[in-house]
Short mmCIF file of C-alpha atoms in Angstrom, two decimals:
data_model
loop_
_atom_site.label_atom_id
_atom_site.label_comp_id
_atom_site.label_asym_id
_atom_site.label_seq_id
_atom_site.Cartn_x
_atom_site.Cartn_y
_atom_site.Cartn_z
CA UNK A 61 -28.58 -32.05 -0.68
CA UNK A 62 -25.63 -34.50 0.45
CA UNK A 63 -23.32 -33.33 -1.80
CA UNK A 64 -23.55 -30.41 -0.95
CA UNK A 65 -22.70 -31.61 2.45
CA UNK A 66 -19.43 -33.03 1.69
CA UNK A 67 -18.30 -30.73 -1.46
CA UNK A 68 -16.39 -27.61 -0.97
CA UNK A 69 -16.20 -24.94 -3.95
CA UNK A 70 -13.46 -25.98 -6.51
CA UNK A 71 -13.76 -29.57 -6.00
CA UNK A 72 -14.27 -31.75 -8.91
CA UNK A 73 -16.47 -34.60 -9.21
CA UNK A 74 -14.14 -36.93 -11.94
CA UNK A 75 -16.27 -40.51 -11.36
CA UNK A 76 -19.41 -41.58 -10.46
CA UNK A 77 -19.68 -44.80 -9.04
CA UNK A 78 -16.17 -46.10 -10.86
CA UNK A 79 -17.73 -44.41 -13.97
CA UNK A 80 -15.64 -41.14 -15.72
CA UNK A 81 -17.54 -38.30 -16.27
CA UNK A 82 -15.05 -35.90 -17.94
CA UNK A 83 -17.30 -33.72 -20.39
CA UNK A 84 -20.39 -35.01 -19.34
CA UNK A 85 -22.54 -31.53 -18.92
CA UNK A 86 -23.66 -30.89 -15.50
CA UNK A 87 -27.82 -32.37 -16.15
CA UNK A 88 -26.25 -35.23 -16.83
CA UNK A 89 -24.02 -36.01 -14.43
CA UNK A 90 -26.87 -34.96 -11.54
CA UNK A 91 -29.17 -37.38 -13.63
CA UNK A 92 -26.35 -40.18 -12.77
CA UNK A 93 -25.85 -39.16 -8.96
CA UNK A 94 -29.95 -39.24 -9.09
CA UNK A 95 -31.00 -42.99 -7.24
CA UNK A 96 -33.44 -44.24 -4.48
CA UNK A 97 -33.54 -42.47 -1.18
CA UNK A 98 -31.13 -44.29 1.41
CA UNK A 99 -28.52 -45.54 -0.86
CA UNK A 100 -24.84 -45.33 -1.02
CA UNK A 101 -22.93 -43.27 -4.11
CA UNK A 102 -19.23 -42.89 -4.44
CA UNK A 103 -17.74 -39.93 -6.14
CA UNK A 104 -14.23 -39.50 -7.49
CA UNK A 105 -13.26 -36.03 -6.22
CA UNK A 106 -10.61 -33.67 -6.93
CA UNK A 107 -10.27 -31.60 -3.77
CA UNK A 108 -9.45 -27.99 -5.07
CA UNK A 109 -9.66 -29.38 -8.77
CA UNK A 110 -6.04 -30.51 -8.07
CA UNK A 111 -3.75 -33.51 -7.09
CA UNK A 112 -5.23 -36.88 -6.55
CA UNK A 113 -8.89 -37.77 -6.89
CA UNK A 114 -10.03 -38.77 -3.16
CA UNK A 115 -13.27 -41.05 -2.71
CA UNK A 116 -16.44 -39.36 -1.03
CA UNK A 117 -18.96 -41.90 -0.58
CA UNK A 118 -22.72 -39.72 0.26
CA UNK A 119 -26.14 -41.52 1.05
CA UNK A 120 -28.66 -40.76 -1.36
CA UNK A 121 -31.75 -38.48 0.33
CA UNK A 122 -34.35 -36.57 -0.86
CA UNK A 123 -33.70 -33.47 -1.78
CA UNK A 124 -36.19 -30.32 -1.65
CA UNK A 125 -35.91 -27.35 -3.29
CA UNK A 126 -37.37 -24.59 -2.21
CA UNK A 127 -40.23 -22.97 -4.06
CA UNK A 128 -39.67 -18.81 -4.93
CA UNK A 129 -42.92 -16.61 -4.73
CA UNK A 130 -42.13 -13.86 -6.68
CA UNK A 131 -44.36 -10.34 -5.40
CA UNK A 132 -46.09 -8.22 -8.24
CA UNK A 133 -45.94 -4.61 -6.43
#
């Protein structure tokens, strides 16, 4: 998805959209990041989980995930 775009491993999302999300588990901060296709979203993000949070502003897509056949031998 677009986050995943723009996120590198040990960043931490701290806002969404001006709102904090510290202890929020992670369904329910996905379920705030969740909007309509096409639309802007700003996250708070600690780069590294350190320092000062930056802004990362990602447009809103669909996202697919891919289905898993699983083979019975």
């Amino acid at each position: 998805g677009p986050a995943a775009e723009v996120l590198a491993q040990g960043d931490v999302v701290v806002a969404i959209d001006g709102k904090r999300i510290g202890g929020r588990n992670i369904s329910k901060a996905a379920q705030a990041i969740r909007g309509e296709e096409g639309t802007d979203i700003e996250l708070m993000v600690l780069r590294g989980g350190e320092g000062e949070p930056v802004p990362v502003v990602i447009t809103r897509s669909r996202v697919t995930v891919p289905s898993r056949h699983h083979r019975r031998n």
